[in-house]
mmCIF file of C-alpha atoms in Angstrom:
data_model
loop_
_atom_site.group_PDB
_atom_site.id
_atom_site.type_symbol
_atom_site.label_atom_id
_atom_site.label_comp_id
_atom_site.label_asym_id
_atom_site.label_seq_id
_atom_site.Cartn_x
_atom_site.Cartn_y
_atom_site.Cartn_z
ATOM 1 C CA MET A 1 28.370 127.748 25.447
ATOM 2 C CA PRO A 2 28.679 125.115 22.694
ATOM 3 C CA ALA A 3 28.720 121.567 24.008
ATOM 4 C CA THR A 4 29.847 118.374 22.326
ATOM 5 C CA LEU A 5 28.248 114.977 22.772
ATOM 6 C CA SER A 6 31.316 113.180 21.492
ATOM 7 C CA PRO A 7 35.061 113.659 20.853
ATOM 8 C CA PRO A 8 36.183 116.683 18.815
ATOM 9 C CA PHE A 9 34.756 116.834 15.321
ATOM 10 C CA LEU A 10 36.877 115.144 12.680
ATOM 11 C CA SER A 11 35.388 116.288 9.390
ATOM 12 C CA PRO A 12 32.520 118.399 8.050
ATOM 13 C CA VAL A 13 29.144 116.943 9.003
ATOM 14 C CA PRO A 14 27.259 116.012 5.831
ATOM 15 C CA SER A 15 23.650 116.664 5.020
ATOM 16 C CA GLY A 16 21.211 113.823 4.457
ATOM 17 C CA ASP A 17 20.817 110.555 6.325
ATOM 18 C CA GLY A 18 23.582 109.491 8.653
ATOM 19 C CA TRP A 19 24.741 112.917 9.827
ATOM 20 C CA LEU A 20 23.988 112.041 13.445
ATOM 21 C CA GLY A 21 26.714 109.410 13.299
ATOM 22 C CA TYR A 22 29.390 112.110 13.102
ATOM 23 C CA PRO A 23 30.939 113.945 16.050
ATOM 24 C CA LEU A 24 28.873 117.093 16.495
ATOM 25 C CA LEU A 25 29.242 120.601 17.831
ATOM 26 C CA LEU A 26 25.975 121.432 19.598
ATOM 27 C CA LEU A 27 24.565 124.552 21.204
ATOM 28 C CA PHE A 28 22.052 124.374 24.060
ATOM 29 C CA VAL A 29 19.474 127.158 24.405
ATOM 30 C CA PRO A 30 16.952 127.457 27.253
ATOM 31 C CA GLY A 31 13.366 127.057 26.135
ATOM 32 C CA THR A 32 12.546 130.255 27.975
ATOM 33 C CA ARG A 33 14.784 132.352 25.685
ATOM 34 C CA PRO A 34 13.038 132.370 22.283
ATOM 35 C CA GLU A 35 14.927 135.500 21.247
ATOM 36 C CA ARG A 36 18.058 133.318 21.101
ATOM 37 C CA PHE A 37 16.677 130.490 18.961
ATOM 38 C CA VAL A 38 17.451 131.920 15.524
ATOM 39 C CA THR A 39 20.749 133.397 16.744
ATOM 40 C CA ALA A 40 21.800 129.931 17.923
ATOM 41 C CA VAL A 41 20.947 128.350 14.567
ATOM 42 C CA GLU A 42 22.958 131.046 12.790
ATOM 43 C CA ALA A 43 26.004 130.472 15.043
ATOM 44 C CA GLY A 44 27.436 127.837 12.701
ATOM 45 C CA VAL A 45 27.099 124.815 14.960
ATOM 46 C CA ASP A 46 25.982 121.411 13.679
ATOM 47 C CA ALA A 47 22.705 121.490 15.578
ATOM 48 C CA VAL A 48 20.851 123.435 18.272
ATOM 49 C CA ILE A 49 19.199 121.807 21.281
ATOM 50 C CA ILE A 50 16.317 123.760 22.766
ATOM 51 C CA ASP A 51 16.151 122.686 26.390
ATOM 52 C CA LEU A 52 12.944 122.134 28.344
ATOM 53 C CA GLU A 53 14.667 120.223 31.147
ATOM 54 C CA ASP A 54 17.504 121.520 33.332
ATOM 55 C CA ALA A 55 17.520 125.031 31.864
ATOM 56 C CA VAL A 56 13.858 125.620 32.755
ATOM 57 C CA ALA A 57 12.568 126.083 36.298
ATOM 58 C CA THR A 58 9.596 124.011 37.436
ATOM 59 C CA ALA A 59 7.278 127.000 37.503
ATOM 60 C CA GLU A 60 8.240 127.936 33.926
ATOM 61 C CA LYS A 61 7.724 124.599 32.147
ATOM 62 C CA ALA A 62 4.387 125.517 30.543
ATOM 63 C CA ALA A 63 5.592 128.986 29.565
ATOM 64 C CA ALA A 64 8.709 127.480 28.009
ATOM 65 C CA ARG A 65 6.635 125.151 25.829
ATOM 66 C CA ASP A 66 4.561 128.104 24.645
ATOM 67 C CA ALA A 67 7.721 130.079 23.905
ATOM 68 C CA VAL A 68 9.249 127.217 21.926
ATOM 69 C CA GLU A 69 6.150 126.770 19.810
ATOM 70 C CA ALA A 70 5.808 130.485 19.115
ATOM 71 C CA GLY A 71 9.483 131.120 18.422
ATOM 72 C CA PHE A 72 10.672 127.880 16.827
ATOM 73 C CA PRO A 73 13.280 128.746 14.181
ATOM 74 C CA PRO A 74 12.227 128.168 10.571
ATOM 75 C CA MET A 75 15.609 126.762 9.536
ATOM 76 C CA GLY A 76 18.493 124.648 10.768
ATOM 77 C CA ARG A 77 18.852 121.364 12.633
ATOM 78 C CA VAL A 78 16.996 121.765 15.912
ATOM 79 C CA PHE A 79 16.528 119.178 18.647
ATOM 80 C CA LEU A 80 14.243 119.396 21.648
ATOM 81 C CA ARG A 81 15.413 118.127 25.028
ATOM 82 C CA ILE A 82 12.296 117.085 26.859
ATOM 83 C CA ASN A 83 11.844 116.296 30.524
ATOM 84 C CA PRO A 84 12.550 112.729 31.662
ATOM 85 C CA ALA A 85 10.040 109.985 32.288
ATOM 86 C CA GLY A 86 8.716 109.949 35.823
ATOM 87 C CA THR A 87 8.269 113.733 35.962
ATOM 88 C CA PRO A 88 4.976 115.590 35.357
ATOM 89 C CA TRP A 89 6.005 117.112 32.017
ATOM 90 C CA PRO A 90 7.055 114.649 29.269
ATOM 91 C CA SER A 91 3.539 114.067 27.927
ATOM 92 C CA ASP A 92 3.058 117.769 27.258
ATOM 93 C CA ASP A 93 6.613 118.015 25.927
ATOM 94 C CA LEU A 94 5.954 115.210 23.430
ATOM 95 C CA ALA A 95 2.663 116.787 22.363
ATOM 96 C CA LEU A 96 4.625 119.942 21.563
ATOM 97 C CA ALA A 97 7.353 117.969 19.775
ATOM 98 C CA ALA A 98 4.736 116.394 17.506
ATOM 99 C CA ARG A 99 3.831 119.879 16.228
ATOM 100 C CA LEU A 100 7.414 120.938 15.446
ATOM 101 C CA PRO A 101 9.724 120.151 12.486
ATOM 102 C CA LEU A 102 12.434 118.689 14.709
ATOM 103 C CA ALA A 103 15.712 117.127 13.614
ATOM 104 C CA GLY A 104 15.417 114.856 16.636
ATOM 105 C CA LEU A 105 14.669 114.526 20.326
ATOM 106 C CA VAL A 106 17.003 114.381 23.335
ATOM 107 C CA LEU A 107 15.761 112.120 26.143
ATOM 108 C CA PRO A 108 17.490 112.874 29.457
ATOM 109 C CA LYS A 109 17.954 110.203 32.117
ATOM 110 C CA ALA A 110 17.223 107.461 29.604
ATOM 111 C CA GLU A 111 16.741 104.268 31.613
ATOM 112 C CA ARG A 112 14.061 102.111 29.995
ATOM 113 C CA CYS A 113 13.391 100.964 26.478
ATOM 114 C CA ALA A 114 9.688 101.505 27.151
ATOM 115 C CA ASP A 115 10.287 105.251 27.509
ATOM 116 C CA ILE A 116 11.870 105.372 24.064
ATOM 117 C CA ALA A 117 9.097 103.256 22.594
ATOM 118 C CA ALA A 118 6.589 105.743 24.024
ATOM 119 C CA ILE A 119 8.320 108.511 22.076
ATOM 120 C CA GLY A 120 7.848 106.500 18.885
ATOM 121 C CA VAL A 121 4.148 106.096 19.593
ATOM 122 C CA VAL A 122 3.681 109.878 19.700
ATOM 123 C CA LEU A 123 6.227 111.059 17.119
ATOM 124 C CA GLY A 124 6.434 108.048 14.816
ATOM 125 C CA PRO A 125 9.407 105.772 14.188
ATOM 126 C CA ASP A 126 11.479 108.161 12.079
ATOM 127 C CA VAL A 127 12.306 110.890 14.617
ATOM 128 C CA PRO A 128 15.863 110.241 15.872
ATOM 129 C CA VAL A 129 16.381 110.042 19.624
ATOM 130 C CA VAL A 130 19.577 110.931 21.456
ATOM 131 C CA ALA A 131 19.469 108.879 24.660
ATOM 132 C CA LEU A 132 21.240 110.648 27.513
ATOM 133 C CA ILE A 133 22.668 108.157 30.025
ATOM 134 C CA GLU A 134 22.788 109.842 33.433
ATOM 135 C CA SER A 135 22.146 107.152 36.052
ATOM 136 C CA ALA A 136 23.302 103.738 37.201
ATOM 137 C CA LEU A 137 20.094 102.209 35.874
ATOM 138 C CA GLY A 138 20.615 103.865 32.507
ATOM 139 C CA LEU A 139 24.145 102.492 32.371
ATOM 140 C CA ALA A 140 22.897 99.000 33.257
ATOM 141 C CA GLU A 141 20.382 99.195 30.405
ATOM 142 C CA VAL A 142 22.623 101.016 27.923
ATOM 143 C CA ARG A 143 23.067 98.162 25.445
ATOM 144 C CA ARG A 144 19.332 97.507 25.278
ATOM 145 C CA ILE A 145 18.705 101.215 24.850
ATOM 146 C CA ALA A 146 21.346 101.460 22.119
ATOM 147 C CA ALA A 147 19.710 98.571 20.269
ATOM 148 C CA MET A 148 16.411 100.450 19.951
ATOM 149 C CA SER A 149 15.876 101.333 16.294
ATOM 150 C CA GLN A 150 14.847 104.903 17.118
ATOM 151 C CA VAL A 151 18.006 105.627 19.140
ATOM 152 C CA ALA A 152 20.407 107.350 16.752
ATOM 153 C CA ARG A 153 23.008 108.251 19.353
ATOM 154 C CA LEU A 154 24.011 107.901 22.985
ATOM 155 C CA ALA A 155 25.302 110.703 25.195
ATOM 156 C CA PHE A 156 26.678 110.584 28.725
ATOM 157 C CA GLY A 157 25.753 113.069 31.450
ATOM 158 C CA SER A 158 28.647 112.694 33.866
ATOM 159 C CA ILE A 159 27.514 115.209 36.502
ATOM 160 C CA ASP A 160 24.039 113.713 36.927
ATOM 161 C CA PHE A 161 25.567 110.243 36.846
ATOM 162 C CA ASP A 162 27.901 111.174 39.689
ATOM 163 C CA ALA A 163 24.985 112.571 41.662
ATOM 164 C CA ASP A 164 23.021 109.365 41.129
ATOM 165 C CA ILE A 165 25.779 107.072 42.376
ATOM 166 C CA GLY A 166 27.034 109.490 45.034
ATOM 167 C CA SER A 167 30.608 109.788 43.801
ATOM 168 C CA SER A 168 33.068 112.557 43.116
ATOM 169 C CA HIS A 169 33.303 113.887 39.578
ATOM 170 C CA SER A 170 36.671 112.349 38.713
ATOM 171 C CA ARG A 171 38.251 110.042 36.171
ATOM 172 C CA GLU A 172 38.373 107.180 38.678
ATOM 173 C CA ALA A 173 34.752 107.599 39.720
ATOM 174 C CA LEU A 174 33.617 107.474 36.091
ATOM 175 C CA LEU A 175 35.733 104.470 35.140
ATOM 176 C CA CYS A 176 32.849 102.015 35.458
ATOM 177 C CA ALA A 177 30.669 104.184 33.240
ATOM 178 C CA ARG A 178 33.346 104.504 30.593
ATOM 179 C CA ARG A 179 33.748 100.745 30.597
ATOM 180 C CA GLY A 180 30.007 100.274 30.330
ATOM 181 C CA LEU A 181 29.929 102.506 27.264
ATOM 182 C CA ALA A 182 32.982 100.878 25.707
ATOM 183 C CA PRO A 183 32.617 99.208 22.300
ATOM 184 C CA ALA A 184 31.418 95.616 22.239
ATOM 185 C CA PRO A 185 33.950 92.894 21.266
ATOM 186 C CA ASP A 186 32.391 92.339 17.832
ATOM 187 C CA GLU A 187 32.524 96.095 17.153
ATOM 188 C CA ILE A 188 36.209 96.166 18.104
ATOM 189 C CA ALA A 189 36.943 93.163 15.891
ATOM 190 C CA ARG A 190 35.265 94.744 12.880
ATOM 191 C CA ALA A 191 37.084 98.045 13.493
ATOM 192 C CA LYS A 192 40.389 96.175 13.483
ATOM 193 C CA ARG A 193 39.518 94.560 10.145
ATOM 194 C CA ILE A 194 38.599 97.922 8.648
ATOM 195 C CA VAL A 195 41.777 99.664 9.798
ATOM 196 C CA ALA A 196 43.960 96.749 8.715
ATOM 197 C CA SER A 197 42.351 96.633 5.288
ATOM 198 C CA LEU A 198 43.065 100.316 4.692
ATOM 199 C CA ALA A 199 46.567 100.313 6.118
ATOM 200 C CA ALA A 200 48.102 99.922 2.668
ATOM 201 C CA GLY A 201 46.077 102.825 1.234
ATOM 202 C CA GLY A 202 43.123 103.009 -1.085
ATOM 203 C CA ALA A 203 40.061 105.204 -0.920
ATOM 204 C CA VAL A 204 37.186 102.727 -1.027
ATOM 205 C CA LEU A 205 36.942 98.975 -0.549
ATOM 206 C CA ALA A 206 34.668 96.373 1.028
ATOM 207 C CA VAL A 207 34.965 94.772 4.462
ATOM 208 C CA ASP A 208 32.503 92.084 5.547
ATOM 209 C CA GLY A 209 30.543 92.776 2.373
ATOM 210 C CA ALA A 210 30.009 96.483 3.110
ATOM 211 C CA MET A 211 31.680 99.477 1.474
ATOM 212 C CA VAL A 212 34.344 101.189 3.543
ATOM 213 C CA ASP A 213 35.587 104.697 2.814
ATOM 214 C CA ALA A 214 37.458 107.383 4.766
ATOM 215 C CA PRO A 215 34.613 108.374 7.149
ATOM 216 C CA VAL A 216 34.034 104.730 8.045
ATOM 217 C CA ARG A 217 37.747 104.312 8.709
ATOM 218 C CA LEU A 218 37.736 107.351 11.016
ATOM 219 C CA ARG A 219 34.880 105.836 12.996
ATOM 220 C CA ALA A 220 36.761 102.526 13.222
ATOM 221 C CA GLU A 221 39.829 104.344 14.525
ATOM 222 C CA ARG A 222 37.712 106.044 17.191
ATOM 223 C CA VAL A 223 36.259 102.675 18.218
ATOM 224 C CA LEU A 224 39.760 101.270 18.715
ATOM 225 C CA ALA A 225 40.843 104.366 20.616
ATOM 226 C CA ARG A 226 37.842 104.137 22.944
ATOM 227 C CA ALA A 227 38.592 100.465 23.490
ATOM 228 C CA GLY A 228 42.180 101.282 24.473
ATOM 229 C CA VAL A 229 43.744 99.242 21.686
ATOM 230 C CA PRO A 230 47.492 100.034 21.673
ATOM 231 C CA GLY A 231 48.627 102.275 18.853
ATOM 232 C CA HIS A 232 45.239 103.910 18.315
ATOM 233 C CA ALA A 233 44.495 107.401 19.615
ATOM 234 C CA VAL A 234 41.419 109.501 18.899
ATOM 235 C CA PRO A 235 42.250 111.145 15.551
ATOM 236 C CA ALA A 236 43.120 114.808 15.794
ATOM 237 C CA ALA A 237 40.439 117.319 14.894
ATOM 238 C CA THR A 238 40.561 118.814 11.437
ATOM 239 C CA ALA A 239 39.521 122.304 10.515
ATOM 240 C CA ARG A 240 36.181 123.037 8.932
ATOM 241 C CA ASN A 241 35.757 125.223 5.918
#
C-alpha cells in the first residue's frame, strides 16, 4: 500500500535538488521481495522505500540485504530503510547502502544526533536522511535532529510512538507529539509574512531577502495550518498530470 510521510501532495514533485521538501507519495517494499522492486518503481509514486526493518524478520536480515543488492532497481528514486541504532544490524545495512545508488536513507527510531552523524561517516554528507521519530526520546530530541545538515525530512511513526509511551492510538494520546513537531515561532512568523505578502497577488517576490514563489507560499500555508493559525487550513490536494 502507498504511504505518505506528510499531508496529501499539493503539486507535482520536481526533479533536481529540493524535491524532498515536497509532500510525497511513497511505496514501501519488503527487502525480502526483490521481484517487486522494479514494479514498485514503475507504479508512479514519488519514491520507493525498500525496507530492511519492520518488514523483515530477524532470521531474514542477512538474506534481505543480499536480495536488495542483487535486485536493486536500475532506475527511479529509491530509499533504504535500515534497522535502528542499538540493534545488531545497522552496520551491515550501512555497508550495503554505501554500495547502492540511493536517493536517500530512512532511519527508524531516530533518537540521537550521533546516530545520524554515523550515517554521514559511512555514506558521506550528501546522502539525504529521513529521520523517523517513533519514541519519547526521539520527540525530546527532534529539534536537534532536525537541525542536522544531513536530515532532509522528518517523519512520525505514531504506532511505535504509542507503544513506547504506553498509550492508546488516539488523537488525544498523540497531542503532545503533534505539539512537539509543531513549527517553531520564527517559522510561523516568516510564514505569516510570506502569505501576507502574496495576498494581493503576484507570482514571484522577495521576503526577508529571499525569493518567494507559489511552491514557497504553499509551504508557508501548510506551516500556518499545522500551527493552528485561524483561517489557514491545509491546502486541498491538486491532481497530477
